[in-house]
mmCIF file of C-alpha atoms in Angstrom:
data_model
loop_
_atom_site.group_PDB
_atom_site.id
_atom_site.type_symbol
_atom_site.label_atom_id
_atom_site.label_comp_id
_atom_site.label_asym_id
_atom_site.label_seq_id
_atom_site.Cartn_x
_atom_site.Cartn_y
_atom_site.Cartn_z
ATOM 1 C CA MET X 1 -77.145 -173.146 -71.075
ATOM 2 C CA SER X 2 -74.922 -175.820 -72.106
ATOM 3 C CA THR X 3 -74.698 -179.195 -69.994
ATOM 4 C CA ASN X 4 -71.595 -181.056 -68.841
ATOM 5 C CA PRO X 5 -71.391 -184.997 -69.426
ATOM 6 C CA ASP X 6 -72.887 -185.562 -66.149
ATOM 7 C CA GLY X 7 -76.372 -183.657 -67.288
ATOM 8 C CA LEU X 8 -75.612 -180.808 -64.806
ATOM 9 C CA PRO X 9 -75.626 -177.061 -66.223
ATOM 10 C CA SER X 10 -71.857 -176.288 -66.984
ATOM 11 C CA GLY X 11 -71.757 -173.342 -64.438
ATOM 12 C CA ARG X 12 -72.303 -175.519 -61.437
ATOM 13 C CA PRO X 13 -69.638 -177.629 -59.780
ATOM 14 C CA THR X 14 -70.214 -181.442 -60.030
ATOM 15 C CA ASP X 15 -68.806 -182.014 -56.392
ATOM 16 C CA PRO X 16 -70.196 -179.821 -54.019
ATOM 17 C CA SER X 17 -67.793 -179.224 -51.058
ATOM 18 C CA LEU X 18 -66.983 -176.822 -48.362
ATOM 19 C CA ARG X 19 -63.671 -175.199 -48.564
ATOM 20 C CA PRO X 20 -61.165 -174.671 -45.855
ATOM 21 C CA THR X 21 -61.267 -171.133 -44.215
ATOM 22 C CA SER X 22 -58.701 -169.014 -45.955
ATOM 23 C CA VAL X 23 -55.885 -167.156 -44.272
ATOM 24 C CA SER X 24 -56.473 -164.269 -46.314
ATOM 25 C CA ALA X 25 -60.114 -164.067 -45.340
ATOM 26 C CA LEU X 26 -59.073 -164.129 -41.682
ATOM 27 C CA VAL X 27 -56.361 -161.475 -42.349
ATOM 28 C CA LEU X 28 -58.899 -159.207 -44.178
ATOM 29 C CA ALA X 29 -61.340 -159.620 -41.208
ATOM 30 C CA ALA X 30 -58.569 -158.591 -38.781
ATOM 31 C CA LEU X 31 -57.560 -155.516 -40.552
ATOM 32 C CA ILE X 32 -61.099 -154.491 -40.845
ATOM 33 C CA GLY X 33 -61.484 -155.241 -37.071
ATOM 34 C CA ALA X 34 -58.305 -153.206 -36.400
ATOM 35 C CA ALA X 35 -59.457 -150.181 -38.400
ATOM 36 C CA LEU X 36 -62.976 -150.196 -36.656
ATOM 37 C CA GLY X 37 -61.351 -150.367 -33.304
ATOM 38 C CA TRP X 38 -58.998 -147.654 -34.044
ATOM 39 C CA LEU X 39 -61.556 -145.243 -35.510
ATOM 40 C CA LEU X 40 -64.287 -145.984 -32.900
ATOM 41 C CA LEU X 41 -62.168 -145.087 -30.056
ATOM 42 C CA GLY X 42 -60.579 -142.186 -31.642
ATOM 43 C CA TYR X 43 -64.034 -140.689 -32.633
ATOM 44 C CA ASP X 44 -65.422 -138.016 -30.375
ATOM 45 C CA GLN X 45 -63.347 -139.280 -27.294
ATOM 46 C CA LEU X 46 -65.542 -142.328 -27.028
ATOM 47 C CA PHE X 47 -62.833 -144.126 -24.991
ATOM 48 C CA TYR X 48 -63.468 -141.733 -21.990
ATOM 49 C CA LYS X 49 -67.214 -142.657 -22.131
ATOM 50 C CA VAL X 50 -66.801 -146.473 -21.798
ATOM 51 C CA THR X 51 -63.548 -146.742 -19.593
ATOM 52 C CA PRO X 52 -62.953 -149.080 -17.774
ATOM 53 C CA LEU X 53 -63.192 -151.750 -20.600
ATOM 54 C CA PRO X 54 -64.802 -154.888 -19.418
ATOM 55 C CA TRP X 55 -63.233 -158.426 -19.059
ATOM 56 C CA THR X 56 -66.236 -160.512 -20.196
ATOM 57 C CA ALA X 57 -65.061 -160.430 -23.830
ATOM 58 C CA ALA X 58 -61.808 -162.176 -22.825
ATOM 59 C CA VAL X 59 -63.713 -164.778 -20.721
ATOM 60 C CA VAL X 60 -66.220 -165.597 -23.359
ATOM 61 C CA LEU X 61 -63.497 -166.015 -25.972
ATOM 62 C CA PHE X 62 -61.175 -168.300 -23.702
ATOM 63 C CA ALA X 63 -64.417 -170.397 -22.911
ATOM 64 C CA LEU X 64 -65.222 -170.766 -26.587
ATOM 65 C CA ALA X 65 -61.543 -171.685 -27.304
ATOM 66 C CA VAL X 66 -61.785 -174.399 -24.550
ATOM 67 C CA ALA X 67 -64.829 -175.781 -25.791
ATOM 68 C CA GLU X 68 -63.827 -175.866 -29.358
ATOM 69 C CA GLY X 69 -60.383 -177.453 -28.372
ATOM 70 C CA TYR X 70 -62.185 -180.223 -26.745
ATOM 71 C CA LEU X 71 -64.554 -180.735 -29.724
ATOM 72 C CA ALA X 72 -61.545 -180.915 -31.988
ATOM 73 C CA GLN X 73 -59.909 -183.531 -29.981
ATOM 74 C CA ASN X 74 -63.007 -185.501 -29.459
ATOM 75 C CA THR X 75 -64.265 -185.221 -32.969
ATOM 76 C CA ALA X 76 -60.695 -186.130 -34.467
ATOM 77 C CA ALA X 77 -60.745 -189.307 -32.444
ATOM 78 C CA ARG X 78 -64.305 -190.210 -33.470
ATOM 79 C CA ILE X 79 -63.674 -189.622 -37.260
ATOM 80 C CA GLN X 80 -60.291 -191.479 -37.100
ATOM 81 C CA ARG X 81 -62.250 -194.391 -35.283
ATOM 82 C CA LYS X 82 -59.882 -194.639 -32.442
ATOM 83 C CA PRO X 83 -60.533 -197.521 -30.050
ATOM 84 C CA GLY X 84 -63.450 -196.569 -27.687
ATOM 85 C CA ALA X 85 -64.498 -193.661 -29.521
ATOM 86 C CA PRO X 86 -68.075 -193.875 -30.498
ATOM 87 C CA ARG X 87 -69.107 -193.285 -34.411
ATOM 88 C CA VAL X 88 -69.780 -189.700 -35.211
ATOM 89 C CA GLU X 89 -73.022 -188.519 -37.208
ATOM 90 C CA PRO X 90 -72.328 -186.567 -40.344
ATOM 91 C CA LEU X 91 -74.752 -183.892 -39.535
ATOM 92 C CA VAL X 92 -72.945 -183.157 -36.090
ATOM 93 C CA VAL X 93 -69.683 -182.933 -37.976
ATOM 94 C CA ALA X 94 -71.147 -180.479 -40.534
ATOM 95 C CA ARG X 95 -72.549 -178.378 -37.567
ATOM 96 C CA TYR X 96 -69.140 -178.496 -36.019
ATOM 97 C CA VAL X 97 -67.631 -177.288 -39.432
ATOM 98 C CA ALA X 98 -70.005 -174.279 -39.453
ATOM 99 C CA LEU X 99 -69.070 -173.317 -35.705
ATOM 100 C CA ALA X 100 -65.459 -173.583 -36.600
ATOM 101 C CA LYS X 101 -65.626 -171.160 -39.722
ATOM 102 C CA ALA X 102 -68.041 -168.752 -37.788
ATOM 103 C CA SER X 103 -65.668 -168.751 -34.733
ATOM 104 C CA SER X 104 -62.464 -168.510 -36.755
ATOM 105 C CA LEU X 105 -64.226 -165.141 -38.551
ATOM 106 C CA VAL X 106 -65.293 -163.750 -35.270
ATOM 107 C CA GLY X 107 -61.862 -164.412 -33.528
ATOM 108 C CA ALA X 108 -60.233 -162.565 -36.412
ATOM 109 C CA LEU X 109 -62.518 -159.561 -36.218
ATOM 110 C CA THR X 110 -62.117 -159.408 -32.339
ATOM 111 C CA ALA X 111 -58.342 -159.989 -32.599
ATOM 112 C CA GLY X 112 -58.023 -156.939 -35.016
ATOM 113 C CA PHE X 113 -60.453 -154.930 -33.039
ATOM 114 C CA SER X 114 -58.427 -155.538 -29.940
ATOM 115 C CA ALA X 115 -55.174 -155.009 -31.757
ATOM 116 C CA GLY X 116 -56.616 -151.508 -33.069
ATOM 117 C CA ILE X 117 -57.785 -150.616 -29.496
ATOM 118 C CA LEU X 118 -54.476 -151.710 -27.791
ATOM 119 C CA ILE X 119 -52.284 -149.616 -30.420
ATOM 120 C CA TRP X 120 -54.662 -146.660 -29.580
ATOM 121 C CA LEU X 121 -54.335 -147.073 -25.907
ATOM 122 C CA VAL X 122 -50.421 -147.490 -25.893
ATOM 123 C CA MET X 123 -50.122 -144.322 -27.684
ATOM 124 C CA GLU X 124 -52.706 -142.427 -25.273
ATOM 125 C CA PRO X 125 -50.782 -140.880 -22.490
ATOM 126 C CA THR X 126 -53.524 -141.037 -19.846
ATOM 127 C CA ASP X 127 -53.696 -143.394 -16.801
ATOM 128 C CA SER X 128 -57.037 -144.816 -17.579
ATOM 129 C CA ALA X 129 -55.719 -145.797 -20.908
ATOM 130 C CA LYS X 130 -52.920 -147.446 -19.352
ATOM 131 C CA SER X 131 -54.982 -149.346 -16.799
ATOM 132 C CA ASP X 132 -57.067 -150.850 -19.799
ATOM 133 C CA VAL X 133 -54.136 -152.298 -21.650
ATOM 134 C CA PRO X 134 -54.142 -155.627 -19.609
ATOM 135 C CA THR X 135 -57.910 -156.036 -20.383
ATOM 136 C CA VAL X 136 -57.431 -155.428 -24.161
ATOM 137 C CA ALA X 137 -54.274 -157.419 -24.214
ATOM 138 C CA THR X 138 -56.071 -160.456 -22.647
ATOM 139 C CA THR X 139 -59.066 -160.283 -25.159
ATOM 140 C CA LEU X 140 -56.446 -160.156 -27.987
ATOM 141 C CA VAL X 141 -54.924 -163.360 -26.713
ATOM 142 C CA ALA X 142 -58.276 -164.755 -26.238
ATOM 143 C CA ALA X 143 -59.139 -164.058 -29.802
ATOM 144 C CA VAL X 144 -56.170 -165.647 -31.200
ATOM 145 C CA ALA X 145 -56.604 -168.711 -29.083
ATOM 146 C CA LEU X 146 -60.107 -169.127 -30.656
ATOM 147 C CA ILE X 147 -58.798 -168.745 -34.035
ATOM 148 C CA GLY X 148 -56.390 -171.496 -33.435
ATOM 149 C CA THR X 149 -58.851 -173.814 -31.774
ATOM 150 C CA ALA X 150 -61.470 -173.129 -34.439
ATOM 151 C CA LEU X 151 -58.843 -173.937 -37.290
ATOM 152 C CA TRP X 152 -58.012 -176.994 -35.426
ATOM 153 C CA LEU X 153 -61.862 -177.867 -35.051
ATOM 154 C CA GLU X 154 -62.152 -177.405 -38.703
ATOM 155 C CA ARG X 155 -59.196 -179.466 -39.689
ATOM 156 C CA ALA X 156 -60.505 -182.312 -37.308
ATOM 157 C CA CYS X 157 -63.664 -182.447 -39.045
ATOM 158 C CA ARG X 158 -62.060 -183.453 -42.361
ATOM 159 C CA VAL X 159 -62.969 -186.923 -43.696
ATOM 160 C CA PRO X 160 -59.747 -189.065 -44.009
ATOM 161 C CA ASP X 161 -58.736 -190.534 -47.211
ATOM 162 C CA ASP X 162 -60.088 -193.978 -47.771
ATOM 163 C CA PRO X 163 -57.320 -196.181 -49.281
ATOM 164 C CA ASP X 164 -59.972 -198.666 -50.320
ATOM 165 C CA ARG X 165 -61.630 -196.160 -52.632
ATOM 166 C CA GLU X 166 -58.349 -195.222 -54.389
ATOM 167 C CA GLY X 167 -58.177 -195.886 -57.884
ATOM 168 C CA LYS X 168 -61.989 -196.384 -58.343
ATOM 169 C CA ASP X 169 -63.593 -193.949 -60.888
ATOM 170 C CA THR X 170 -65.564 -191.886 -58.393
ATOM 171 C CA GLY X 171 -65.637 -188.779 -60.215
ATOM 172 C CA ARG X 172 -63.843 -187.014 -57.151
ATOM 173 C CA PRO X 173 -60.421 -186.002 -56.679
ATOM 174 C CA THR X 174 -58.338 -187.992 -54.345
ATOM 175 C CA ASN X 175 -55.979 -185.456 -53.175
ATOM 176 C CA ARG X 176 -57.069 -183.462 -50.151
ATOM 177 C CA ARG X 177 -55.492 -180.021 -49.254
#
C-alpha cells in the first residue's frame, strides 16, 4: 500500500470530517417509509386490526422538534460566542450532531411512512379510515417539523470559519459548504 506525503495510507482521508446530511438520503428514507406504510396497511387488511391510530407518534415527534429547536438556538449562540452565552464543549456538540443526523433520518422515515398511510387512508372509502386522517396528517406535519429542526441543529453545530487562520498552511480547506 502506498503512502501519501503525510505518511498515511493513500486510501484514507487526511482530514477526518463529518459530512452534512444529504437531501438524497432523506428523500430515499422517505420513499422507503412511504412504500412500507402503503404496503403494510394494504397487506391482509391490517388497518382494520389496528384502528383507531394513536396520537402518541405526533406528540413525541413534536416534543423532539421543540427540544431540538431549543438546542439549535442555544448551541448556535454558544458556538458564535454571543454575549452572555457560556462556552460549549466540543464533545457536547458532537453528540448534538449525532442526535441531529439520527433525528432527521427518523423524521424522514416517519414522514414517508405517514404519507404512505395517508394516501392509503384517503383512497379507502370507510368511515374508520376517514376518522384516522387527522391523526396521520398531524404525524406527517410533526415528522416534517422534526426534519427541519434536526437540520437546523446540525447546521448550528458547524464550527465557524476563523478569519485569523485564513492563509496559514493548515492542510485543511478553508471553504465550508
